[in-house]
Amino acid sequence: MSENTFNLNGRKQKIEIEPDTPLLWVIRDTLGYTGTKYGCGMGLCGACTVLLEGKAVRSCITPISTVEGKKVVTIEGLSKSGDHPLQKAWLEEQVAQCGYCQPGQIMAAAALLKTNPKPTDEEIKSAMSGNLCRCGTYLRITKAIRRVVEEGGV
Amino acid sequence: MKSYCSTESMNRRDFIKISFAAGMGMVIAVALPGCGEKPSPGTTIKGDAVERFTPNVFISVGDNEEIAITVHRQELGQGVRTALTQIIADELCAKWENIRVVQAPADDAYGDQLTGGSQSIQNNYVFLRNAGAVGREVLISAAAESWGVEKTTCYAESGMVFHKDSSKKETFGKLVALAAKQDVPFSATVDNKDPSDLKFIGMSMKRVDGPDIVTGKAIYGLDVRVPGMLFATVARSPVVGGKQASYKGEGALGVKGVSQIVPISNGVAVVADSTWAAIQGRNALEVTWEGGSADLSSDLLEKDLLEKASRGAQASAEDLTSFYTVSYLSHVPMEPMNCLADVKSDSFEVWAPTQNPQGALDKASAAANVKGAKKLNVPLVGGAFGRRLELSLGGASPISVDYVREATEISKAVGAPVHVVWTREDDIHNDMFHPLSVTRVRAKLSDIKTLKSSRSQVGGPVPTGNFRAVNMIPEAFAHEIFVDEFAAAVGIDPVELRKSFLPDRALAVVNLAAEKAGWGTPMEAGKGRGIAYHATWGVTHVAQVAEVSVQNGQVTVQRVVCAVDCGVVVNPDIVKAQMEGGIAFGLSCLLKKPITISGGQVQQSNFNDYPILRIDEMPAVEVYIVESDESPTGIGEMSNPVTAPAVINAIYAATGKRLRSMPIRTSELS
């Protein structure tokens, strides 16, 4: 057990936890934010994607010790009232079916647009290829991201 | 117009106690319309300072203008919480913005809650329109009475009742008290709206759960939290049908957060204060297993099936005979199986992401074995595809598929709420797979209508179950590839050939898909088009044309054109989404990996060895929906069986190579 301090969605968190505990379970179980999902535990599906210092990481394979002193943003922290351009585009394009993978998809998209504000379709699909969707909403994910790009970005 | 009255699914009790979600107030007595009983008045009580008018179990109008609509089928991503709400709300003449959707807990008062077979709209369309119409008529009666005018001079629209002959109008909320005093008519005596007056049915109303999904507020099974809850993983036999012989718990108990080791019917549970501790604890648990079918091999089973299917199949110049294989396939919904159970000494409550709440409640009841109140809640479901329909195979079934019983047994043993979490590995190893099968199809080359098909599939001991379209997958696969083979053998275009045996609605979607795809126009070398048609459960007609490019033995599906006829369309965009999603699902089944079993053990564990389609592999898709006023039929399972044969046929057009297995064996292409 060791003490860990990091910033989650703009708030400082101070917890005592085993340092190798994946960030995913700290977010979900220790701190109670269930928007970030478990899908595989091996960084293969992207459902657990959060922003760490603005970059997309798979929280299921990110030990809590590595986020010491850093800023983490989950789907709950992407916007104050669900009005991030990606969230609005996701609703306009009616992307979600079951919706379970979508927080991870949106966070991965947010990270992409931070580093590449005008991606081509190929770049979108490449950046998003680590986020799986069993319901098959892929066409609408691409469309929603493209919509945000065309409407002025994030 | 008929009233819906199913004696097996509607309860004939006079009063049913139902409690609604928190914040809604308690409904003590509810009258059910129709079913040959005298109509009785709807009743309201004051709860949370909101008075309500509740004409039936699906509708509750509050004096604060909020309309609670209860949906009695589960949201798996197929849009049912939105579509069923549209149906009820349209006849009710509700204001869409004032609607709050309530998920029904398991309760026979709602009739059949089993969500599968693509039947939710098909089975409930008329019934729920009537339920909405009854509510509307009572509100109109209340307004008419308060104005001293004839009912026939009043109408409802967007949450209000209007008087045609004057400027009188009133909101539903203000009519609640008076409505509660009215007789609730038989649904058979109430008219449905004219098709031209429909406001929600036929419109692409936005998914009611969308805002919660994109903000992370949506609660799935894995997200339910109750005070004092614990988390558990279960060590289960790696060999199909095996049982624990003994275990050593010291290692597991040494993991911080682990509190107990609990042996249950099908394995050994590790109970902890967090999911991660439960997972780590199980890694440190030592279990010895015994028994089970350690000689099971999917390779041998397949060889056996092929050998049996080939018996008596003599080659003949007059016949065409072909064999098609479909491997074991795994559902892999993004949310793995899980269940939260809270068993007390005299009651229990369960939260299960299930397609079958009533069946799951029975399972929990049997495992809890306590008298008193019992409740089963269904949160949002992170994908189901048939996996969450059943919890056993009947008879001497392997019980490692039953996550509801696991949670209930553990909770009962530890005396606290317990959430059983299945890892992805657990979810794949203990799936109820799509069965391994070989289908033999034969026809006389002189007449396609002599086509005969017979399928052999493997039953136990490998657990198999319903997998999105079930037997329609191998049926469509075999039939539609065979038709293409037949066409090639006799030198007829595959679309032309289908004109000789497909009936009207079927042929219409084939022609539509072919036309929109530019069937018959030339394609570059290495590219090809294939067509397939199927009507899952014989009800909804779907045809797809796939365009593929095959380079160096690699298949790229570039475009799929889909035509669908599902009768009356409740929500066009949801139909389109289900066609798109089904195509992705069908492509995963065809182009990725099979589930294999060796030494009685499932060989695959996670998305590294059981991958699914990725975003950069998704083709362009066009969906064309046929306008129809036939009775509405389902869409959830109607797209995926068509995609695989369409792609196989496109591969043949591109390469001259005929593949006949799902998934394809890429060695056959090089």
PDB file of N, CA and C in Angstrom, chain A residues 1 18 21-22 25 28-29 34-35 37-40 42 44-45 75-76 82 87 90-92 94 96-100 102-103 106 125 128-129 132-136 138-142, chain B residues 76-77 206-207 210-211 213-216 220 222-223 225 256 275-276 330-332 334-336 381-383 385 423-424 573 577-578 580-581 584-585 588 606-608 613-615 619 621:
ATOM      1  N   MET A   1       0.852  -1.190   0.000  1.00  0.00           N
ATOM      2  CA  MET A   1       0.000   0.000   0.000  1.00  0.00           C
ATOM      3  C   MET A   1       0.882   1.233   0.000  1.00  0.00           C
ATOM      4  N   GLU A  18      -2.488  -0.223  -3.414  1.00  0.00           N
ATOM      5  CA  GLU A  18      -1.347  -0.950  -3.979  1.00  0.00           C
ATOM      6  C   GLU A  18      -0.903  -0.235  -5.256  1.00  0.00           C
ATOM      7  N   THR A  21      -2.085  -1.322  -8.776  1.00  0.00           N
ATOM      8  CA  THR A  21      -3.521  -1.359  -9.100  1.00  0.00           C
ATOM      9  C   THR A  21      -3.747  -0.585 -10.385  1.00  0.00           C
ATOM     10  N   PRO A  22      -4.408  -1.202 -11.388  1.00  0.00           N
ATOM     11  CA  PRO A  22      -4.662  -0.449 -12.619  1.00  0.00           C
ATOM     12  C   PRO A  22      -5.550   0.761 -12.352  1.00  0.00           C
ATOM     13  N   TRP A  25      -9.444   0.439 -12.177  1.00  0.00           N
ATOM     14  CA  TRP A  25     -10.158  -0.006 -10.981  1.00  0.00           C
ATOM     15  C   TRP A  25     -10.129   1.047  -9.890  1.00  0.00           C
ATOM     16  N   ARG A  28     -13.021   3.266 -11.079  1.00  0.00           N
ATOM     17  CA  ARG A  28     -14.341   2.653 -10.953  1.00  0.00           C
ATOM     18  C   ARG A  28     -14.693   2.281  -9.527  1.00  0.00           C
ATOM     19  N   ASP A  29     -13.775   1.555  -8.859  1.00  0.00           N
ATOM     20  CA  ASP A  29     -14.126   0.988  -7.559  1.00  0.00           C
ATOM     21  C   ASP A  29     -13.729   1.893  -6.399  1.00  0.00           C
ATOM     22  N   THR A  34     -18.101   5.234 -12.705  1.00  0.00           N
ATOM     23  CA  THR A  34     -18.288   4.014 -13.498  1.00  0.00           C
ATOM     24  C   THR A  34     -18.441   4.272 -14.985  1.00  0.00           C
ATOM     25  N   GLY A  35     -18.238   5.500 -15.433  1.00  0.00           N
ATOM     26  CA  GLY A  35     -18.333   5.790 -16.868  1.00  0.00           C
ATOM     27  C   GLY A  35     -17.267   5.090 -17.673  1.00  0.00           C
ATOM     28  N   LYS A  37     -15.119   1.971 -18.716  1.00  0.00           N
ATOM     29  CA  LYS A  37     -15.582   0.586 -18.683  1.00  0.00           C
ATOM     30  C   LYS A  37     -14.451  -0.440 -18.741  1.00  0.00           C
ATOM     31  N   TYR A  38     -14.767  -1.630 -18.229  1.00  0.00           N
ATOM     32  CA  TYR A  38     -13.886  -2.792 -18.365  1.00  0.00           C
ATOM     33  C   TYR A  38     -14.365  -3.625 -19.546  1.00  0.00           C
ATOM     34  N   GLY A  39     -13.453  -3.976 -20.464  1.00  0.00           N
ATOM     35  CA  GLY A  39     -13.841  -4.815 -21.594  1.00  0.00           C
ATOM     36  C   GLY A  39     -12.947  -6.026 -21.770  1.00  0.00           C
ATOM     37  N   CYS A  40     -11.647  -5.874 -21.386  1.00  0.00           N
ATOM     38  CA  CYS A  40     -10.741  -6.989 -21.669  1.00  0.00           C
ATOM     39  C   CYS A  40      -9.604  -7.126 -20.664  1.00  0.00           C
ATOM     40  N   MET A  42      -6.638  -6.103 -20.965  1.00  0.00           N
ATOM     41  CA  MET A  42      -5.332  -6.310 -21.598  1.00  0.00           C
ATOM     42  C   MET A  42      -4.987  -5.183 -22.562  1.00  0.00           C
ATOM     43  N   LEU A  44      -6.657  -4.256 -25.101  1.00  0.00           N
ATOM     44  CA  LEU A  44      -6.950  -4.679 -26.478  1.00  0.00           C
ATOM     45  C   LEU A  44      -8.241  -4.102 -27.034  1.00  0.00           C
ATOM     46  N   CYS A  45      -9.120  -3.562 -26.163  1.00  0.00           N
ATOM     47  CA  CYS A  45     -10.441  -3.192 -26.668  1.00  0.00           C
ATOM     48  C   CYS A  45     -10.737  -1.703 -26.559  1.00  0.00           C
ATOM     49  N   ILE A  75     -14.643  10.236 -18.995  1.00  0.00           N
ATOM     50  CA  ILE A  75     -15.818  10.696 -19.747  1.00  0.00           C
ATOM     51  C   ILE A  75     -16.646  11.681 -18.911  1.00  0.00           C
ATOM     52  N   GLU A  76     -16.670  11.450 -17.594  1.00  0.00           N
ATOM     53  CA  GLU A  76     -17.459  12.336 -16.734  1.00  0.00           C
ATOM     54  C   GLU A  76     -16.862  13.732 -16.686  1.00  0.00           C
ATOM     55  N   GLY A  82     -22.221  17.809 -20.628  1.00  0.00           N
ATOM     56  CA  GLY A  82     -22.422  16.933 -21.789  1.00  0.00           C
ATOM     57  C   GLY A  82     -22.409  17.666 -23.112  1.00  0.00           C
ATOM     58  N   GLN A  87     -19.459  14.981 -27.801  1.00  0.00           N
ATOM     59  CA  GLN A  87     -20.679  14.441 -27.199  1.00  0.00           C
ATOM     60  C   GLN A  87     -21.895  14.881 -28.011  1.00  0.00           C
ATOM     61  N   TRP A  90     -21.917  12.932 -31.259  1.00  0.00           N
ATOM     62  CA  TRP A  90     -22.315  11.542 -30.999  1.00  0.00           C
ATOM     63  C   TRP A  90     -23.841  11.432 -30.949  1.00  0.00           C
ATOM     64  N   LEU A  91     -24.506  12.462 -30.407  1.00  0.00           N
ATOM     65  CA  LEU A  91     -25.967  12.439 -30.335  1.00  0.00           C
ATOM     66  C   LEU A  91     -26.586  12.809 -31.679  1.00  0.00           C
ATOM     67  N   GLU A  92     -25.998  13.788 -32.365  1.00  0.00           N
ATOM     68  CA  GLU A  92     -26.527  14.172 -33.681  1.00  0.00           C
ATOM     69  C   GLU A  92     -26.484  13.004 -34.657  1.00  0.00           C
ATOM     70  N   GLN A  94     -26.346   9.907 -33.786  1.00  0.00           N
ATOM     71  CA  GLN A  94     -26.940   8.720 -33.169  1.00  0.00           C
ATOM     72  C   GLN A  94     -25.986   7.530 -33.265  1.00  0.00           C
ATOM     73  N   ALA A  96     -24.458   5.614 -30.761  1.00  0.00           N
ATOM     74  CA  ALA A  96     -24.471   4.480 -29.826  1.00  0.00           C
ATOM     75  C   ALA A  96     -25.587   3.488 -30.093  1.00  0.00           C
ATOM     76  N   GLN A  97     -25.257   2.200 -29.951  1.00  0.00           N
ATOM     77  CA  GLN A  97     -26.289   1.158 -29.870  1.00  0.00           C
ATOM     78  C   GLN A  97     -26.365   0.726 -28.412  1.00  0.00           C
ATOM     79  N   CYS A  98     -25.616  -0.246 -27.956  1.00  0.00           N
ATOM     80  CA  CYS A  98     -25.683  -0.575 -26.528  1.00  0.00           C
ATOM     81  C   CYS A  98     -24.991   0.503 -25.707  1.00  0.00           C
ATOM     82  N   GLY A  99     -23.973   1.150 -26.301  1.00  0.00           N
ATOM     83  CA  GLY A  99     -23.324   2.286 -25.675  1.00  0.00           C
ATOM     84  C   GLY A  99     -22.166   1.972 -24.756  1.00  0.00           C
ATOM     85  N   TYR A 100     -21.924   0.693 -24.472  1.00  0.00           N
ATOM     86  CA  TYR A 100     -20.935   0.326 -23.463  1.00  0.00           C
ATOM     87  C   TYR A 100     -19.531   0.783 -23.838  1.00  0.00           C
ATOM     88  N   GLN A 102     -18.793   3.267 -25.804  1.00  0.00           N
ATOM     89  CA  GLN A 102     -18.757   4.639 -26.316  1.00  0.00           C
ATOM     90  C   GLN A 102     -17.975   5.634 -25.465  1.00  0.00           C
ATOM     91  N   PRO A 103     -17.989   5.545 -24.126  1.00  0.00           N
ATOM     92  CA  PRO A 103     -17.101   6.463 -23.384  1.00  0.00           C
ATOM     93  C   PRO A 103     -15.651   6.328 -23.830  1.00  0.00           C
ATOM     94  N   ILE A 106     -15.254   7.945 -27.271  1.00  0.00           N
ATOM     95  CA  ILE A 106     -15.268   9.407 -27.220  1.00  0.00           C
ATOM     96  C   ILE A 106     -13.955   9.936 -26.677  1.00  0.00           C
ATOM     97  N   LYS A 125      -9.591   6.493 -38.731  1.00  0.00           N
ATOM     98  CA  LYS A 125      -9.754   5.047 -38.539  1.00  0.00           C
ATOM     99  C   LYS A 125      -8.510   4.422 -37.918  1.00  0.00           C
ATOM    100  N   MET A 128      -8.454   5.324 -34.196  1.00  0.00           N
ATOM    101  CA  MET A 128      -9.558   4.729 -33.450  1.00  0.00           C
ATOM    102  C   MET A 128      -9.547   3.194 -33.521  1.00  0.00           C
ATOM    103  N   SER A 129      -8.556   2.631 -34.204  1.00  0.00           N
ATOM    104  CA  SER A 129      -8.603   1.182 -34.472  1.00  0.00           C
ATOM    105  C   SER A 129      -8.408   0.334 -33.223  1.00  0.00           C
ATOM    106  N   LEU A 132     -12.707  -1.165 -29.861  1.00  0.00           N
ATOM    107  CA  LEU A 132     -13.608  -2.145 -30.460  1.00  0.00           C
ATOM    108  C   LEU A 132     -15.057  -1.811 -30.153  1.00  0.00           C
ATOM    109  N   CYS A 133     -15.932  -2.168 -31.076  1.00  0.00           N
ATOM    110  CA  CYS A 133     -17.373  -2.010 -30.876  1.00  0.00           C
ATOM    111  C   CYS A 133     -18.070  -3.250 -31.420  1.00  0.00           C
ATOM    112  N   ARG A 134     -18.646  -4.054 -30.574  1.00  0.00           N
ATOM    113  CA  ARG A 134     -19.284  -5.289 -31.012  1.00  0.00           C
ATOM    114  C   ARG A 134     -20.617  -5.014 -31.709  1.00  0.00           C
ATOM    115  N   CYS A 135     -21.246  -3.919 -31.337  1.00  0.00           N
ATOM    116  CA  CYS A 135     -22.507  -3.561 -31.991  1.00  0.00           C
ATOM    117  C   CYS A 135     -22.268  -3.057 -33.400  1.00  0.00           C
ATOM    118  N   GLY A 136     -21.031  -2.670 -33.720  1.00  0.00           N
ATOM    119  CA  GLY A 136     -20.721  -2.262 -35.086  1.00  0.00           C
ATOM    120  C   GLY A 136     -21.135  -0.839 -35.426  1.00  0.00           C
ATOM    121  N   TYR A 138     -19.200   1.594 -36.073  1.00  0.00           N
ATOM    122  CA  TYR A 138     -18.010   2.224 -36.632  1.00  0.00           C
ATOM    123  C   TYR A 138     -18.271   3.328 -37.639  1.00  0.00           C
ATOM    124  N   LEU A 139     -19.215   3.121 -38.550  1.00  0.00           N
ATOM    125  CA  LEU A 139     -19.458   4.142 -39.580  1.00  0.00           C
ATOM    126  C   LEU A 139     -19.895   5.451 -38.939  1.00  0.00           C
ATOM    127  N   ARG A 140     -20.697   5.341 -37.898  1.00  0.00           N
ATOM    128  CA  ARG A 140     -21.211   6.552 -37.261  1.00  0.00           C
ATOM    129  C   ARG A 140     -20.155   7.213 -36.389  1.00  0.00           C
ATOM    130  N   ILE A 141     -19.243   6.411 -35.820  1.00  0.00           N
ATOM    131  CA  ILE A 141     -18.125   6.988 -35.060  1.00  0.00           C
ATOM    132  C   ILE A 141     -17.300   7.870 -35.987  1.00  0.00           C
ATOM    133  N   THR A 142     -16.963   7.333 -37.159  1.00  0.00           N
ATOM    134  CA  THR A 142     -16.172   8.101 -38.125  1.00  0.00           C
ATOM    135  C   THR A 142     -16.917   9.363 -38.539  1.00  0.00           C
TER     136      THR A 142
ATOM    137  N   LEU B  76     -30.653  -3.666 -25.316  1.00  0.00           N
ATOM    138  CA  LEU B  76     -29.389  -4.349 -25.580  1.00  0.00           C
ATOM    139  C   LEU B  76     -28.564  -3.577 -26.597  1.00  0.00           C
ATOM    140  N   GLY B  77     -29.109  -2.444 -27.048  1.00  0.00           N
ATOM    141  CA  GLY B  77     -28.499  -1.706 -28.142  1.00  0.00           C
ATOM    142  C   GLY B  77     -29.378  -1.711 -29.370  1.00  0.00           C
ATOM    143  N   LYS B 206     -34.702  10.262 -31.458  1.00  0.00           N
ATOM    144  CA  LYS B 206     -33.373   9.985 -30.938  1.00  0.00           C
ATOM    145  C   LYS B 206     -33.456   8.998 -29.769  1.00  0.00           C
ATOM    146  N   ARG B 207     -32.476   8.144 -29.657  1.00  0.00           N
ATOM    147  CA  ARG B 207     -32.374   7.145 -28.604  1.00  0.00           C
ATOM    148  C   ARG B 207     -32.481   7.826 -27.240  1.00  0.00           C
ATOM    149  N   GLY B 210     -29.309   8.098 -25.136  1.00  0.00           N
ATOM    150  CA  GLY B 210     -28.136   8.745 -25.728  1.00  0.00           C
ATOM    151  C   GLY B 210     -27.408   9.696 -24.801  1.00  0.00           C
ATOM    152  N   PRO B 211     -28.112  10.678 -24.215  1.00  0.00           N
ATOM    153  CA  PRO B 211     -27.422  11.645 -23.346  1.00  0.00           C
ATOM    154  C   PRO B 211     -26.685  10.994 -22.176  1.00  0.00           C
ATOM    155  N   ILE B 213     -25.488   7.946 -22.134  1.00  0.00           N
ATOM    156  CA  ILE B 213     -24.372   7.156 -22.667  1.00  0.00           C
ATOM    157  C   ILE B 213     -23.161   8.038 -22.921  1.00  0.00           C
ATOM    158  N   VAL B 214     -23.356   9.191 -23.545  1.00  0.00           N
ATOM    159  CA  VAL B 214     -22.197  10.011 -23.928  1.00  0.00           C
ATOM    160  C   VAL B 214     -21.603  10.787 -22.767  1.00  0.00           C
ATOM    161  N   THR B 215     -22.278  10.791 -21.618  1.00  0.00           N
ATOM    162  CA  THR B 215     -21.711  11.477 -20.453  1.00  0.00           C
ATOM    163  C   THR B 215     -21.231  10.495 -19.397  1.00  0.00           C
ATOM    164  N   GLY B 216     -21.337   9.199 -19.681  1.00  0.00           N
ATOM    165  CA  GLY B 216     -20.880   8.210 -18.709  1.00  0.00           C
ATOM    166  C   GLY B 216     -21.851   7.977 -17.567  1.00  0.00           C
ATOM    167  N   TYR B 220     -24.783   0.224 -16.527  1.00  0.00           N
ATOM    168  CA  TYR B 220     -24.864  -1.134 -17.037  1.00  0.00           C
ATOM    169  C   TYR B 220     -24.782  -2.092 -15.849  1.00  0.00           C
ATOM    170  N   LEU B 222     -22.456  -3.993 -14.830  1.00  0.00           N
ATOM    171  CA  LEU B 222     -21.189  -3.897 -14.107  1.00  0.00           C
ATOM    172  C   LEU B 222     -21.079  -2.614 -13.277  1.00  0.00           C
ATOM    173  N   ASP B 223     -21.967  -1.651 -13.514  1.00  0.00           N
ATOM    174  CA  ASP B 223     -21.857  -0.342 -12.859  1.00  0.00           C
ATOM    175  C   ASP B 223     -22.746  -0.202 -11.638  1.00  0.00           C
ATOM    176  N   ARG B 225     -24.093  -0.076  -8.094  1.00  0.00           N
ATOM    177  CA  ARG B 225     -23.427  -0.009  -6.798  1.00  0.00           C
ATOM    178  C   ARG B 225     -24.477   0.075  -5.689  1.00  0.00           C
ATOM    179  N   LYS B 256      -4.434  -8.468  -0.425  1.00  0.00           N
ATOM    180  CA  LYS B 256      -5.132  -7.388   0.282  1.00  0.00           C
ATOM    181  C   LYS B 256      -6.492  -7.137  -0.341  1.00  0.00           C
ATOM    182  N   THR B 275     -12.996  -5.132  -7.361  1.00  0.00           N
ATOM    183  CA  THR B 275     -12.893  -6.058  -8.487  1.00  0.00           C
ATOM    184  C   THR B 275     -11.446  -6.531  -8.656  1.00  0.00           C
ATOM    185  N   TRP B 276     -10.511  -5.601  -8.563  1.00  0.00           N
ATOM    186  CA  TRP B 276      -9.108  -5.958  -8.781  1.00  0.00           C
ATOM    187  C   TRP B 276      -8.616  -6.940  -7.738  1.00  0.00           C
ATOM    188  N   SER B 330     -18.174 -17.161 -30.657  1.00  0.00           N
ATOM    189  CA  SER B 330     -18.435 -16.623 -29.324  1.00  0.00           C
ATOM    190  C   SER B 330     -19.074 -15.244 -29.405  1.00  0.00           C
ATOM    191  N   HIS B 331     -19.988 -14.975 -28.460  1.00  0.00           N
ATOM    192  CA  HIS B 331     -20.753 -13.732 -28.517  1.00  0.00           C
ATOM    193  C   HIS B 331     -19.878 -12.499 -28.305  1.00  0.00           C
ATOM    194  N   VAL B 332     -18.962 -12.550 -27.357  1.00  0.00           N
ATOM    195  CA  VAL B 332     -18.127 -11.419 -26.900  1.00  0.00           C
ATOM    196  C   VAL B 332     -18.822 -10.059 -26.927  1.00  0.00           C
ATOM    197  N   MET B 334     -19.362  -6.412 -25.441  1.00  0.00           N
ATOM    198  CA  MET B 334     -18.308  -5.624 -24.789  1.00  0.00           C
ATOM    199  C   MET B 334     -18.433  -5.670 -23.268  1.00  0.00           C
ATOM    200  N   GLU B 335     -19.638  -5.782 -22.731  1.00  0.00           N
ATOM    201  CA  GLU B 335     -19.785  -5.961 -21.293  1.00  0.00           C
ATOM    202  C   GLU B 335     -19.824  -7.460 -21.000  1.00  0.00           C
ATOM    203  N   PRO B 336     -18.821  -7.960 -20.257  1.00  0.00           N
ATOM    204  CA  PRO B 336     -18.836  -9.409 -19.964  1.00  0.00           C
ATOM    205  C   PRO B 336     -19.983  -9.752 -19.019  1.00  0.00           C
ATOM    206  N   VAL B 381     -27.886  -3.042 -20.874  1.00  0.00           N
ATOM    207  CA  VAL B 381     -27.115  -4.249 -21.174  1.00  0.00           C
ATOM    208  C   VAL B 381     -26.054  -3.907 -22.220  1.00  0.00           C
ATOM    209  N   GLY B 382     -24.800  -4.182 -21.885  1.00  0.00           N
ATOM    210  CA  GLY B 382     -23.703  -3.849 -22.802  1.00  0.00           C
ATOM    211  C   GLY B 382     -23.521  -4.882 -23.894  1.00  0.00           C
ATOM    212  N   GLY B 383     -24.575  -5.057 -24.702  1.00  0.00           N
ATOM    213  CA  GLY B 383     -24.522  -6.049 -25.773  1.00  0.00           C
ATOM    214  C   GLY B 383     -24.971  -7.410 -25.271  1.00  0.00           C
ATOM    215  N   PHE B 385     -26.743 -10.215 -27.900  1.00  0.00           N
ATOM    216  CA  PHE B 385     -26.611 -11.082 -29.073  1.00  0.00           C
ATOM    217  C   PHE B 385     -27.063 -12.511 -28.797  1.00  0.00           C
ATOM    218  N   THR B 423     -14.313 -11.942 -16.001  1.00  0.00           N
ATOM    219  CA  THR B 423     -13.308 -11.301 -16.852  1.00  0.00           C
ATOM    220  C   THR B 423     -13.604 -11.668 -18.304  1.00  0.00           C
ATOM    221  N   ARG B 424     -12.909 -11.047 -19.238  1.00  0.00           N
ATOM    222  CA  ARG B 424     -13.088 -11.374 -20.651  1.00  0.00           C
ATOM    223  C   ARG B 424     -12.762 -12.852 -20.892  1.00  0.00           C
ATOM    224  N   ASP B 573     -34.098   5.203 -38.432  1.00  0.00           N
ATOM    225  CA  ASP B 573     -32.667   5.271 -38.171  1.00  0.00           C
ATOM    226  C   ASP B 573     -32.202   4.074 -37.365  1.00  0.00           C
ATOM    227  N   ALA B 577     -29.343   1.475 -38.357  1.00  0.00           N
ATOM    228  CA  ALA B 577     -28.243   1.153 -37.445  1.00  0.00           C
ATOM    229  C   ALA B 577     -28.124  -0.355 -37.235  1.00  0.00           C
ATOM    230  N   GLN B 578     -29.253  -1.038 -37.118  1.00  0.00           N
ATOM    231  CA  GLN B 578     -29.223  -2.484 -36.917  1.00  0.00           C
ATOM    232  C   GLN B 578     -28.725  -3.214 -38.161  1.00  0.00           C
ATOM    233  N   GLU B 580     -26.508  -1.879 -40.272  1.00  0.00           N
ATOM    234  CA  GLU B 580     -25.064  -1.599 -40.259  1.00  0.00           C
ATOM    235  C   GLU B 580     -24.354  -2.488 -39.248  1.00  0.00           C
ATOM    236  N   GLY B 581     -24.921  -2.536 -38.048  1.00  0.00           N
ATOM    237  CA  GLY B 581     -24.296  -3.318 -36.983  1.00  0.00           C
ATOM    238  C   GLY B 581     -24.280  -4.805 -37.298  1.00  0.00           C
ATOM    239  N   ALA B 584     -21.424  -5.566 -39.617  1.00  0.00           N
ATOM    240  CA  ALA B 584     -20.155  -5.667 -38.880  1.00  0.00           C
ATOM    241  C   ALA B 584     -20.075  -7.004 -38.157  1.00  0.00           C
ATOM    242  N   PHE B 585     -21.177  -7.406 -37.545  1.00  0.00           N
ATOM    243  CA  PHE B 585     -21.228  -8.669 -36.798  1.00  0.00           C
ATOM    244  C   PHE B 585     -21.000  -9.846 -37.739  1.00  0.00           C
ATOM    245  N   SER B 588     -17.366 -10.076 -38.783  1.00  0.00           N
ATOM    246  CA  SER B 588     -16.526 -10.675 -37.738  1.00  0.00           C
ATOM    247  C   SER B 588     -16.620 -12.196 -37.795  1.00  0.00           C
ATOM    248  N   ASN B 606      -9.147 -13.974 -25.264  1.00  0.00           N
ATOM    249  CA  ASN B 606      -9.340 -12.527 -25.253  1.00  0.00           C
ATOM    250  C   ASN B 606      -9.305 -12.032 -26.690  1.00  0.00           C
ATOM    251  N   PHE B 607      -9.323 -10.728 -26.857  1.00  0.00           N
ATOM    252  CA  PHE B 607      -9.403 -10.190 -28.212  1.00  0.00           C
ATOM    253  C   PHE B 607      -8.119 -10.373 -29.016  1.00  0.00           C
ATOM    254  N   ASN B 608      -7.044 -10.878 -28.373  1.00  0.00           N
ATOM    255  CA  ASN B 608      -5.838 -11.151 -29.150  1.00  0.00           C
ATOM    256  C   ASN B 608      -5.996 -12.433 -29.961  1.00  0.00           C
ATOM    257  N   LEU B 613     -14.134  -7.423 -35.697  1.00  0.00           N
ATOM    258  CA  LEU B 613     -13.891  -6.411 -36.730  1.00  0.00           C
ATOM    259  C   LEU B 613     -13.483  -5.086 -36.100  1.00  0.00           C
ATOM    260  N   ARG B 614     -12.516  -4.397 -36.737  1.00  0.00           N
ATOM    261  CA  ARG B 614     -12.094  -3.088 -36.245  1.00  0.00           C
ATOM    262  C   ARG B 614     -12.658  -1.993 -37.139  1.00  0.00           C
ATOM    263  N   ILE B 615     -12.558  -0.751 -36.671  1.00  0.00           N
ATOM    264  CA  ILE B 615     -13.134   0.368 -37.417  1.00  0.00           C
ATOM    265  C   ILE B 615     -12.503   0.512 -38.789  1.00  0.00           C
ATOM    266  N   PRO B 619     -16.647  -1.769 -44.013  1.00  0.00           N
ATOM    267  CA  PRO B 619     -16.905  -1.270 -45.364  1.00  0.00           C
ATOM    268  C   PRO B 619     -17.872  -0.093 -45.334  1.00  0.00           C
ATOM    269  N   VAL B 621     -21.422   1.319 -46.160  1.00  0.00           N
ATOM    270  CA  VAL B 621     -22.707   0.612 -46.157  1.00  0.00           C
ATOM    271  C   VAL B 621     -23.797   1.566 -46.610  1.00  0.00           C
TER     272      VAL B 621
END
